[in-house]
Short mmCIF file of C-alpha atoms in Angstrom, two decimals:
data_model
loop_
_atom_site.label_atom_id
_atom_site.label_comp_id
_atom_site.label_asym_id
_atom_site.label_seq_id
_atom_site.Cartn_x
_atom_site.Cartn_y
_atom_site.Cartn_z
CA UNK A 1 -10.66 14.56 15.07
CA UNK A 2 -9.10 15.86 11.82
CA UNK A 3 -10.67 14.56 8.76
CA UNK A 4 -8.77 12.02 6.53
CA UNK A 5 -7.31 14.02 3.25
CA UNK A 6 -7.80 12.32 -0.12
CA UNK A 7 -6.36 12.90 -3.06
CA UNK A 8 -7.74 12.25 -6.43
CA UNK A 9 -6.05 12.31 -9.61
CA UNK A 10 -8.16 11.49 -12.96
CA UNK A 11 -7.60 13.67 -16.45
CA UNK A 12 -11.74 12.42 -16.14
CA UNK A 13 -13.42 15.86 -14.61
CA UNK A 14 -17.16 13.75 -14.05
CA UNK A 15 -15.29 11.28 -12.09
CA UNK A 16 -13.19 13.60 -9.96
CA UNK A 17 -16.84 15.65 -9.37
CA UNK A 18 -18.84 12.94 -8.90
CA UNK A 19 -15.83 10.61 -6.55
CA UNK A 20 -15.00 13.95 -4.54
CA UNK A 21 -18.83 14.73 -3.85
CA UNK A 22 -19.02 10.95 -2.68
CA UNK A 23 -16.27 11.13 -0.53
CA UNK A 24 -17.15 14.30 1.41
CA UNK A 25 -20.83 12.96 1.94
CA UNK A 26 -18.63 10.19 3.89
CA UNK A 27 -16.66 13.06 6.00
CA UNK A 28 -13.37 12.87 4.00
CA UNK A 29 -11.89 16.26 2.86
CA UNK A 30 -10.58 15.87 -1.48
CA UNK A 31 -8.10 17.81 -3.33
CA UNK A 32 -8.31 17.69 -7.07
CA UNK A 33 -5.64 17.28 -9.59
CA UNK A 34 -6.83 16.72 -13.16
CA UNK A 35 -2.76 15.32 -14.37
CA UNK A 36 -0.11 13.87 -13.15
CA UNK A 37 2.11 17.04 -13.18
CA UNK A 38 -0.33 18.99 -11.06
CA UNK A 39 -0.54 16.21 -8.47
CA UNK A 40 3.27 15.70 -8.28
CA UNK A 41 4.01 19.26 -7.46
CA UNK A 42 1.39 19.34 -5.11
CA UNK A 43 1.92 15.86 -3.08
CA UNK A 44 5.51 16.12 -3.25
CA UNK A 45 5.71 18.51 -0.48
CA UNK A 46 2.15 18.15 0.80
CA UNK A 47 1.10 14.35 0.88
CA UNK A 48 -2.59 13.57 1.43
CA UNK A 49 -3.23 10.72 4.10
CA UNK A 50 -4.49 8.39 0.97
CA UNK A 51 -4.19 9.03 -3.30
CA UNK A 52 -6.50 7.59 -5.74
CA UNK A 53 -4.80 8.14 -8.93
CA UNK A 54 -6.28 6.94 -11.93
CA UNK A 55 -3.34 4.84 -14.22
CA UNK A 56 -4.21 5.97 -18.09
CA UNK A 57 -3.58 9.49 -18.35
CA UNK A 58 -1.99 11.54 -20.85
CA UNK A 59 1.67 13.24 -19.76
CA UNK A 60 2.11 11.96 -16.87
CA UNK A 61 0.15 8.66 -16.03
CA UNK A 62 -0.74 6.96 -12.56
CA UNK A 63 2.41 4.67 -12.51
CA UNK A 64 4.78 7.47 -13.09
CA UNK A 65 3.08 9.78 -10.93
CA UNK A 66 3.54 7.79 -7.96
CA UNK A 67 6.79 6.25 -8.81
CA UNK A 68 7.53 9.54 -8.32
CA UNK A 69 6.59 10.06 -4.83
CA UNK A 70 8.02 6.63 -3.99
CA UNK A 71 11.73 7.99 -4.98
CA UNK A 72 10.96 10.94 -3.49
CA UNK A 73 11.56 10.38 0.32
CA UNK A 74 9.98 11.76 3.50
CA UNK A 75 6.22 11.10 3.56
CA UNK A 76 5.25 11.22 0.26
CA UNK A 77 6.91 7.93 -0.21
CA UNK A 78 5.09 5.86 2.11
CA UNK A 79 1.18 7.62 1.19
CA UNK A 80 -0.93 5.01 0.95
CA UNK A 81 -2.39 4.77 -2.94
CA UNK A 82 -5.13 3.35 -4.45
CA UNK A 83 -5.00 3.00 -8.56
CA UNK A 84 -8.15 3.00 -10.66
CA UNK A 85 -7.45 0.56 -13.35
CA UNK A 86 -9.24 0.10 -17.23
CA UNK A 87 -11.24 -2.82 -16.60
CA UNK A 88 -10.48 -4.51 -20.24
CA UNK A 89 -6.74 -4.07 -19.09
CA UNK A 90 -5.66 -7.14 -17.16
CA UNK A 91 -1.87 -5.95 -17.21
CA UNK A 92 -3.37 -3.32 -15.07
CA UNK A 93 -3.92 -4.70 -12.15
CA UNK A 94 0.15 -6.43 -11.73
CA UNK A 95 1.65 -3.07 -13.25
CA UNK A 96 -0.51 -0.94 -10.48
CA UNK A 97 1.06 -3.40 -7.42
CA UNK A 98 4.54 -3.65 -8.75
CA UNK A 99 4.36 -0.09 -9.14
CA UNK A 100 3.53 0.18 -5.12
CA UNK A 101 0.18 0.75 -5.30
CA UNK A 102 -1.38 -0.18 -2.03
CA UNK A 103 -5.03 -1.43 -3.93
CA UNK A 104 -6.51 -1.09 -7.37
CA UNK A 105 -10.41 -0.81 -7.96
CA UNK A 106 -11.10 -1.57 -12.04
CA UNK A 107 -13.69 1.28 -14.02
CA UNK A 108 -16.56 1.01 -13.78
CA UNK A 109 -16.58 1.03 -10.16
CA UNK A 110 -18.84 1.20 -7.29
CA UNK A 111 -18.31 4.01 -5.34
CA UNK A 112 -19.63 2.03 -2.13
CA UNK A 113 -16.62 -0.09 -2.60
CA UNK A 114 -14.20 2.95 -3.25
CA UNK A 115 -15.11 4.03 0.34
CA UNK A 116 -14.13 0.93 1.54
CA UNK A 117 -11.42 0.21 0.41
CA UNK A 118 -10.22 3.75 1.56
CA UNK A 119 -11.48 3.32 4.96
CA UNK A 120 -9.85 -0.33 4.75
CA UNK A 121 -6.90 1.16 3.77
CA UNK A 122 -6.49 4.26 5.97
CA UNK A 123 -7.45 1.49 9.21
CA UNK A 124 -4.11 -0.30 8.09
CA UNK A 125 -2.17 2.65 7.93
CA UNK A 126 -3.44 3.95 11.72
CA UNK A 127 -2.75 0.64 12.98
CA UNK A 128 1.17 0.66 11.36
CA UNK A 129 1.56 4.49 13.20
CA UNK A 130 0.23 3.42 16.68
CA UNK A 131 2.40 5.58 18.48
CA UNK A 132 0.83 5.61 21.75
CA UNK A 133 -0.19 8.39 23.56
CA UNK A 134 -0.86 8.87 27.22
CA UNK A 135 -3.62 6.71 28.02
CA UNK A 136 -3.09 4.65 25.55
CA UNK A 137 -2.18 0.69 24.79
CA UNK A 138 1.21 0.99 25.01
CA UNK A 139 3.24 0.78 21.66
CA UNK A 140 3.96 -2.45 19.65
CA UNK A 141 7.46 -3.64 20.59
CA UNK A 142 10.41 -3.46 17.77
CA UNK A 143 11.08 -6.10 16.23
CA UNK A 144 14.70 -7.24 15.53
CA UNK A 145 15.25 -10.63 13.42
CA UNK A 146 19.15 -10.87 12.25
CA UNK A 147 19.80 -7.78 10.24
CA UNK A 148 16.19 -6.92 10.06
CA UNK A 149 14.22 -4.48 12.49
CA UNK A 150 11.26 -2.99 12.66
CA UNK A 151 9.22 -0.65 14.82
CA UNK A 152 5.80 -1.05 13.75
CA UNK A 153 4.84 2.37 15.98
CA UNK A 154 7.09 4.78 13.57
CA UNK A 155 6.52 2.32 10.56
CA UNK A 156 10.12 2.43 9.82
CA UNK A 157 11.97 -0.72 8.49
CA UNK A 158 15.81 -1.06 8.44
CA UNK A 159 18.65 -3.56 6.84
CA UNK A 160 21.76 -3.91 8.15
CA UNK A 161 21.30 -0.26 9.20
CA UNK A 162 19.61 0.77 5.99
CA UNK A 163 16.19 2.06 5.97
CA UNK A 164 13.97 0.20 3.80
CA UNK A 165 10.95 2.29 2.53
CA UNK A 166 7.86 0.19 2.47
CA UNK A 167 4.07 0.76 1.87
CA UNK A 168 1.25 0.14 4.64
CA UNK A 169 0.59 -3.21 3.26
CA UNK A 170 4.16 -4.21 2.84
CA UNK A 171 4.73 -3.63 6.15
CA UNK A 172 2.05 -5.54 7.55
CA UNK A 173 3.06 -8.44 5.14
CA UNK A 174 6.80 -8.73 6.14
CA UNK A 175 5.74 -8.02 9.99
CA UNK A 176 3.37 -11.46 9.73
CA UNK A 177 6.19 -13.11 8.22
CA UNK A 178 9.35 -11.70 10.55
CA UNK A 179 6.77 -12.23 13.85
CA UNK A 180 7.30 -16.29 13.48
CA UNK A 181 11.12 -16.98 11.91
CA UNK A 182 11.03 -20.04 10.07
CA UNK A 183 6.92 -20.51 10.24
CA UNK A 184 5.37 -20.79 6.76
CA UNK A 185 2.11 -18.59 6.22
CA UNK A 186 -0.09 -19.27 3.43
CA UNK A 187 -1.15 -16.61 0.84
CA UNK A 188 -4.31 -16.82 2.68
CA UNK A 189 -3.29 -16.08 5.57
CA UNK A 190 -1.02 -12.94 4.66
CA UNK A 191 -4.23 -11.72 2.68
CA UNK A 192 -5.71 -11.61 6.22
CA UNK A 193 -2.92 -10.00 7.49
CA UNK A 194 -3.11 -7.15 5.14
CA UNK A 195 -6.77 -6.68 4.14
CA UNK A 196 -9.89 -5.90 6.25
CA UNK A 197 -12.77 -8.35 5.63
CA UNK A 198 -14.71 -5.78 3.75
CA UNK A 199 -11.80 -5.68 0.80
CA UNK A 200 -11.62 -8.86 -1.52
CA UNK A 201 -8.73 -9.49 -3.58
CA UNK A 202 -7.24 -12.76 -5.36
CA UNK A 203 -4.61 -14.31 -3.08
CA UNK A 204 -1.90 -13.54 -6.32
CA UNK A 205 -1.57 -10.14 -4.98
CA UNK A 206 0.49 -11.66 -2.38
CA UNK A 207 3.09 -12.49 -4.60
CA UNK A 208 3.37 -8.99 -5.91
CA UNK A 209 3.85 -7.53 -2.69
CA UNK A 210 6.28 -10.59 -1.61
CA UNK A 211 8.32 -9.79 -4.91
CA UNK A 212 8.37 -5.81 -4.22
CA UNK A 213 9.08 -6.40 -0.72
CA UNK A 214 12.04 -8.34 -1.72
CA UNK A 215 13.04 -5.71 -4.44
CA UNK A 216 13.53 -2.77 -2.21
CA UNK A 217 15.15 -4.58 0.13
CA UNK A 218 17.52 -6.13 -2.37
CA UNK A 219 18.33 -2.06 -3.32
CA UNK A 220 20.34 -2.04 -0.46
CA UNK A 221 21.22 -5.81 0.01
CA UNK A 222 21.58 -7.54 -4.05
CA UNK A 223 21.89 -10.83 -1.56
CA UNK A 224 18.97 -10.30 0.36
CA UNK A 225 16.90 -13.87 0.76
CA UNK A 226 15.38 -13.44 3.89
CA UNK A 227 11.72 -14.02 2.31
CA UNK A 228 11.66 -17.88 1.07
CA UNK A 229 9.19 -18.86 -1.64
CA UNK A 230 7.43 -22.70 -0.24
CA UNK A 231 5.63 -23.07 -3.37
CA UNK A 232 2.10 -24.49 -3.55
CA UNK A 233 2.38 -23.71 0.25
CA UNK A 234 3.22 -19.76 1.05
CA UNK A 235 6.34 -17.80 2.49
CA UNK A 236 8.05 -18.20 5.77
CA UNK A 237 10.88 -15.61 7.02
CA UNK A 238 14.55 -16.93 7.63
CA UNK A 239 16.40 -14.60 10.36
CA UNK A 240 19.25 -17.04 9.49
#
């Protein structure tokens, strides 16, 4: 079994040192990029399976570096990305998710919890693939509600026809929600959805991923509305 390829990104040399030794005592393999010009170039054409990209950086910082790979297309746009955040920064944290980071971890961290949060992470993004093999469970149907589809074995989401780029966790949301037409599901129970018990987050971060959801697909569709807001209670899909 190939070993998962992480990518760090941190103008910090101790903490690229000390992160990458951490993460290769847990069987990962780690490129290095001290900027966000390095990493770009690199990642571009070569996408690790997961980035960690610190945010504050000078040239090129976190939120441009992977708003970058998000326009770019292909598989760099859909790599899974964790953001290390300033912890006396509290814009942070929204600016990292509406940005399309998958998960932010605020410095100091623990890197106990960096590990599982990747792990967490990388779990979601093997259970989107799922493309079965021979032998295996076959794959998870496609599912098609109005001008929505989705086939969660090729993580690929369309529109009308449109593809619709979206991250691991954006596609687990939306497939909760588009599963059950018209049921509501509480913040609570998306956060469940899209996060392995090990990985604790406030149920806000919901509502960032709700409203980038709806961006993108608004991109294609300015009248999408598919996503309704119950509020005090959570979202339900409309297929209407």
């Amino acid at each position: 079994m190939t070993s998962p390829v992480i990518a760090l990104v941190d103008d910090d040399r101790n903490i690229l040192t000390s992160v990458s030794i951490a993460l290769q005592a847990e069987g990962f393999v780690t490129r290095l990029y001290p900027d966000g010009t390095t990493a770009l170039r690199a990642l571009a054409d070569n996408p690790a399976d997961l980035g960690v990209f610190d945010i504050k950086m000078p040239g090129m910082d976190g939120l441009s570096l992977l708003a970058a790979l998000r326009s770019n297309g292909g598989a760099a746009a859909a790599m899974p990305v964790i953001f290390l955040t300033s912890k006396d920064e509290e814009q942070d944290e929204a600016h990292g998710l509406a940005a399309g980071a998958d998960d932010y971890i605020a410095k100091p961290f623990s890197q106990r919890l960096l590990v599982a949060r990747i792990r967490a992470i990388l779990r979601r993004a093997e259970m989107a693939r799922n493309v079965a093999t021979p032998g295996d469970e076959p794959a998870p149907a496609v599912i098609e509600r109005g001008r929505l589809t989705m086939d969660p074995a090729r993580h690929q989401v369309s529109w009308a026809g449109k593809p619709v780029t979206l991250t691991v966790t954006e596609f687990l949301i939306l497939e909760a929600l588009a599963q059950r037409p018209g049921v509501v599901k509480s913040r609570n129970q998306l956060l469940d959805v899209a996060y392995q018990e090990d990985v604790f987050v406030d149920d806000r971060t919901i509502d960032s991923h709700i409203k980038r959801i709806r961006r993108k697909f608004r991109a294609s569709d300015p009248g999408f509305d598919a996503i309704e807001t119950l509020y005090g209670v959570g979202y339900r899909f409309s297929d209407g």
